[in-house]
């Protein structure tokens, strides 16, 4: 019998500290950095974001999201036999956030590792977990996107620091004899490293280079609009589906203008676009599972719906997963 994987539970978590654009603009004004709610809303669609407290790490956010995904799937952590965390802001250089999360979940033994593909991390991690389930290497996986991007923001750079937030989202992906994940399509092009990066590293006990995020927003914007369309089409073709078969489009939540342009190119009505960027900002690898869980819990997404998840970000990386929920 064919073996597939399907999502059986979703969860998410946002740290309690919420800053509206006005709150952030006030804080930045204290540092001599000028921005406004009007600029941020008009250029990005973002209205608020959450920042984690200083003693809270990626694995803490991931733990909360996983517990809620496990509850939704009616499973216990001990039932899980694979943990993959997509993150670019792990707790430590090593070990992985996934190993730290595993310990916080109170379990041991199953493989646990991080996937680093920046804002495409969740679609990369979901694709890896799907492949491992299909080959029989795993039966019940926790696939997580979790970030504390506030730690790597340059609060003197208004072109980037207003865009990002912290949070986590998770899904339980289980082996199934009916298809859940239908197709995926992943890509990277490392020649674009410089347009979105944190160009620092740890050496000899010191940070070498710059440990804060740098982005050429317009270059990223142009690339993102093109690859989100092409990877959606490639994924639909692999699954033998048409644009009209998509019930919900859940792109990486970076900028409402990019998301709406993708929906238009795919001839999807804007009502089919799941939008959380307004409330979460860009949470990198966490943005897609956060949006997914929000839409599931609000009753928008129902069993049997066809979902297109799409990531794009630093690397340059991009990709999509189409699935039957
Ligand atoms: O997560 C990975 C994927 N990331 C993305 O998808 C991000 C893609 N890029 C974008 O979303 C957009 O390029 C941004 C939102 C980052 C910028 O929007 P833009 O429409 O490309 O603005 P811009 O960079 O062309 O800047 C326009 C103006 C500039 O002023 P001048 O030179 O025209 O006088 C900026 O200095 O807006 C100014 N500006 C700001 N003003 C107020 C830039 N940031 C701010 C700010 N507040 N926060």
XYZ file of C-alpha atoms and ligand atoms in Angstrom:
373
model
C 0.000 0.000 0.000
C 1.267 3.474 -0.838
C 2.553 5.431 2.113
C 1.875 9.153 2.479
C 2.173 11.812 5.167
C -0.534 14.143 6.419
C -0.907 16.929 8.952
C -2.928 15.741 11.951
C -2.445 18.713 14.269
C -1.286 22.331 14.209
C -0.145 24.683 16.958
C 1.473 28.071 17.368
C 2.727 30.461 19.979
C 3.443 34.185 20.145
C 5.372 35.732 23.029
C 3.087 38.052 25.054
C 4.881 41.346 24.377
C 3.011 42.907 21.430
C 4.152 46.128 19.823
C 1.949 48.038 17.441
C 3.638 50.163 14.794
C 2.975 53.203 16.985
C 4.636 51.492 19.995
C 7.667 50.611 17.890
C 7.839 54.070 16.291
C 7.857 55.584 19.799
C 10.676 53.307 20.944
C 12.696 54.004 17.801
C 12.156 57.773 18.163
C 14.002 57.482 21.490
C 16.996 56.210 19.496
C 16.697 58.977 16.889
C 15.211 56.610 14.258
C 12.199 58.011 12.415
C 9.340 55.829 11.154
C 5.553 55.844 11.231
C 2.542 53.548 11.357
C 1.482 55.026 8.005
C 4.760 54.090 6.226
C 4.876 50.585 7.675
C 1.228 49.779 6.856
C 1.385 51.223 3.339
C 4.658 49.514 2.317
C 4.262 46.182 4.141
C 0.765 45.653 5.581
C 2.314 45.107 9.029
C 0.418 46.616 12.001
C 1.946 44.761 14.961
C 4.554 42.166 15.932
C 5.515 40.226 19.066
C 8.957 40.282 20.698
C 10.187 37.607 23.093
C 11.560 38.550 26.519
C 15.357 38.486 26.832
C 15.428 35.139 28.665
C 13.142 33.363 26.168
C 14.725 31.366 23.360
C 13.599 29.779 20.106
C 13.188 26.363 21.770
C 10.878 27.915 24.418
C 8.574 29.303 21.724
C 8.808 26.011 19.816
C 7.855 24.033 22.935
C 4.577 25.945 23.357
C 3.687 25.543 19.666
C 4.500 21.804 19.784
C 2.402 21.189 22.886
C -0.582 22.748 21.192
C 0.029 20.788 17.935
C 0.351 17.543 19.935
C -2.934 18.283 21.736
C -4.640 18.940 18.404
C -3.309 15.618 17.051
C -4.289 13.875 20.304
C -0.744 12.606 20.762
C 1.881 12.771 23.513
C 5.484 13.821 22.948
C 6.526 10.192 23.566
C 4.615 9.176 20.397
C 6.869 11.357 18.205
C 9.760 9.693 16.356
C 11.215 12.689 14.445
C 11.720 16.360 15.364
C 12.739 18.955 12.772
C 13.024 22.644 13.658
C 13.349 25.256 10.925
C 15.149 28.265 12.383
C 17.862 30.826 11.674
C 17.909 31.998 15.287
C 18.749 28.831 17.259
C 19.373 28.979 21.033
C 23.076 28.186 20.582
C 25.662 27.685 17.841
C 25.210 24.019 18.728
C 23.528 21.741 19.661
C 20.484 22.296 17.490
C 17.313 23.964 18.751
C 15.643 20.632 17.901
C 17.749 18.744 20.474
C 17.067 21.393 23.123
C 13.361 21.251 22.252
C 13.383 17.450 22.464
C 14.711 17.644 26.025
C 12.124 20.302 26.959
C 9.422 17.986 25.587
C 10.712 15.398 28.071
C 11.584 12.771 25.487
C 14.788 11.195 24.171
C 16.006 8.894 21.453
C 14.291 10.002 18.243
C 16.300 11.946 15.633
C 16.158 15.724 16.100
C 17.818 18.330 13.898
C 17.501 21.883 12.589
C 16.957 22.969 9.010
C 18.438 26.332 8.081
C 16.783 27.826 5.017
C 15.775 31.162 6.574
C 12.212 32.157 5.586
C 11.848 29.038 3.386
C 12.793 26.854 6.353
C 9.333 25.506 7.085
C 8.632 24.277 3.538
C 12.119 22.736 3.486
C 11.517 21.010 6.846
C 8.056 19.779 5.819
C 9.494 18.329 2.604
C 12.270 16.517 4.507
C 9.799 15.125 7.060
C 7.436 14.010 4.266
C 10.303 12.193 2.515
C 11.381 10.490 5.749
C 7.824 9.361 6.455
C 7.360 8.087 2.895
C 10.533 5.961 3.141
C 9.477 4.547 6.510
C 12.262 6.327 8.446
C 9.622 8.032 10.628
C 5.933 7.643 11.470
C 5.020 10.695 13.528
C 7.019 13.901 13.134
C 6.955 17.293 14.776
C 7.815 19.899 12.139
C 8.403 23.321 13.627
C 9.250 26.847 12.512
C 10.471 29.009 15.400
C 12.367 32.281 15.544
C 13.512 35.124 17.758
C 14.420 37.508 14.930
C 14.275 40.454 17.360
C 17.730 39.285 18.554
C 19.368 39.897 15.176
C 17.674 43.192 14.248
C 19.617 46.420 13.897
C 17.319 48.900 15.664
C 19.203 51.787 14.089
C 18.184 50.575 10.597
C 14.548 51.518 9.949
C 14.542 49.708 6.605
C 14.675 46.316 8.384
C 13.855 46.600 12.102
C 10.167 47.422 11.549
C 9.584 44.286 9.489
C 10.271 41.301 11.736
C 8.809 39.614 14.819
C 9.191 36.520 17.015
C 6.999 33.412 17.211
C 6.629 29.702 16.525
C 4.353 27.356 14.639
C 4.312 23.567 14.517
C 2.554 20.687 12.833
C 2.329 16.994 13.601
C 2.919 15.080 10.363
C 1.868 11.426 10.461
C 2.143 8.447 8.130
C -1.139 7.820 6.355
C -2.538 5.600 3.629
C -4.320 8.574 2.059
C -2.382 11.527 0.640
C -1.875 14.622 2.690
C 1.248 16.143 1.172
C 0.742 15.952 -2.587
C 3.910 17.567 -3.988
C 6.714 19.931 -3.128
C 9.308 21.957 -4.977
C 12.462 23.362 -3.345
C 15.180 25.629 -4.744
C 18.194 27.698 -3.752
C 20.537 30.091 -5.540
C 23.555 30.950 -3.391
C 24.753 33.753 -5.633
C 22.227 36.000 -3.867
C 23.736 35.496 -0.388
C 24.421 39.207 0.005
C 20.875 40.536 -0.447
C 19.598 39.044 2.830
C 22.055 37.861 5.444
C 23.549 38.131 8.912
C 27.185 38.329 7.810
C 28.862 37.335 11.080
C 30.313 34.235 12.677
C 31.833 33.145 15.958
C 35.585 32.633 15.961
C 38.130 32.532 18.759
C 35.436 33.392 21.294
C 34.366 36.561 19.469
C 31.790 37.553 16.896
C 33.563 38.276 13.630
C 31.802 40.437 11.055
C 28.330 41.776 11.741
C 25.786 39.729 13.707
C 22.799 41.877 12.660
C 20.444 41.381 9.727
C 21.171 43.159 6.429
C 18.673 43.275 3.583
C 18.436 44.860 0.156
C 14.633 45.047 0.343
C 14.010 45.907 -3.290
C 16.241 43.103 -4.614
C 14.506 40.613 -2.312
C 11.092 41.955 -3.334
C 11.775 41.478 -7.061
C 13.132 37.948 -6.673
C 10.349 36.937 -4.270
C 7.534 37.952 -6.624
C 8.999 35.855 -9.469
C 9.885 32.686 -7.562
C 6.639 32.517 -5.581
C 4.725 32.297 -8.845
C 7.088 29.804 -10.501
C 7.310 27.448 -7.546
C 3.535 27.449 -7.024
C 3.075 26.499 -10.682
C 5.804 23.820 -10.556
C 4.265 22.279 -7.434
C 0.761 22.265 -8.913
C 2.108 20.574 -12.066
C 3.818 17.863 -9.987
C 0.543 17.244 -8.137
C -1.541 17.301 -11.336
C -3.597 20.231 -10.030
C -4.716 23.609 -11.398
C -4.603 27.046 -9.728
C -8.375 26.856 -9.200
C -7.913 23.726 -7.061
C -6.193 25.792 -4.335
C -8.576 26.510 -1.459
C -6.054 28.471 0.629
C -2.782 30.121 -0.350
C -0.418 30.478 2.643
C 2.711 32.282 1.458
C 5.572 33.394 3.694
C 4.235 36.434 5.556
C 6.754 39.171 4.718
C 4.892 41.845 2.812
C 1.195 42.047 1.884
C 2.103 43.508 -1.511
C 4.195 40.425 -2.419
C 1.476 38.095 -1.152
C -1.334 39.817 -3.059
C 0.722 39.943 -6.233
C 1.320 36.173 -5.971
C -2.402 35.528 -5.489
C -3.201 37.700 -8.538
C -0.616 35.928 -10.715
C -2.197 32.611 -9.749
C -5.635 34.096 -10.549
C -6.813 33.421 -7.007
C -9.348 35.719 -5.358
C -7.778 37.588 -2.429
C -10.274 35.848 -0.108
C -8.215 32.660 -0.589
C -5.068 34.329 0.743
C -4.288 33.647 4.419
C -2.936 36.872 5.922
C -1.312 37.159 9.356
C 1.554 39.493 8.422
C -0.593 42.369 9.716
C -0.555 40.966 13.259
C 2.733 38.991 13.353
C 5.117 40.864 11.041
C 7.706 38.686 9.312
C 8.572 35.783 11.635
C 10.819 34.073 9.048
C 10.577 30.248 9.301
C 7.702 30.552 11.793
C 5.451 32.607 9.534
C 3.848 29.808 7.496
C 3.012 27.420 10.376
C 1.805 30.410 12.442
C -0.496 31.478 9.598
C -1.639 27.888 9.053
C -2.514 27.364 12.720
C -4.268 30.727 12.947
C -6.419 29.872 9.912
C -7.178 26.368 11.216
C -8.185 27.620 14.667
C -10.335 30.426 13.267
C -12.286 27.807 11.297
C -11.166 29.096 7.875
C -9.289 25.928 6.936
C -11.226 22.681 7.124
C -10.390 18.997 6.670
C -10.061 18.150 2.991
C -9.051 21.668 1.886
C -6.188 21.984 -0.606
C -3.454 24.245 0.743
C -0.503 25.817 -1.053
C 2.308 26.757 1.378
C 5.094 28.907 -0.057
C 8.392 30.079 1.395
C 11.010 32.516 0.131
C 14.006 34.088 1.809
C 17.707 34.296 2.512
C 20.032 31.982 0.654
C 18.351 32.785 -1.714
C 15.920 29.940 -1.038
C 12.372 29.289 -2.121
C 9.860 26.498 -2.445
C 6.296 25.327 -2.076
C 4.279 22.421 -0.735
C 0.755 21.584 -1.879
C -1.271 19.379 0.439
C -4.633 18.002 1.264
C -5.336 19.126 4.813
O 11.653 37.437 4.754
C 12.359 37.414 3.574
C 11.643 38.086 2.528
N 11.716 39.536 2.714
C 10.953 40.291 1.976
O 10.149 39.772 1.243
C 11.133 41.780 2.011
C 11.007 42.316 0.620
N 11.095 43.767 0.510
C 10.122 44.572 0.978
O 9.156 44.118 1.551
C 10.242 46.060 0.689
O 11.282 46.287 -0.224
C 10.479 46.917 1.965
C 9.223 46.900 2.813
C 11.640 46.351 2.744
C 10.761 48.361 1.576
O 9.699 48.880 0.808
P 10.022 49.739 -0.511
O 8.724 50.151 -1.057
O 10.912 48.877 -1.379
O 10.751 50.999 0.084
P 12.189 51.567 -0.287
O 13.252 50.666 0.255
O 12.212 51.901 -1.741
O 12.208 52.917 0.543
C 11.353 53.995 0.183
C 11.609 55.147 1.115
C 13.076 55.504 1.291
O 13.176 56.910 1.384
P 13.639 57.771 0.102
O 15.004 57.267 -0.258
O 12.611 57.511 -0.934
O 13.624 59.159 0.642
C 13.430 54.912 2.626
O 14.475 55.587 3.268
O 11.118 54.806 2.414
C 12.155 55.091 3.391
N 12.011 54.135 4.489
C 11.264 54.366 5.589
N 10.531 55.425 5.966
C 9.874 55.320 7.149
C 12.543 52.882 4.580
N 12.156 52.320 5.732
C 11.362 53.204 6.371
C 10.663 53.178 7.583
N 9.942 54.254 7.933
N 10.674 52.100 8.403
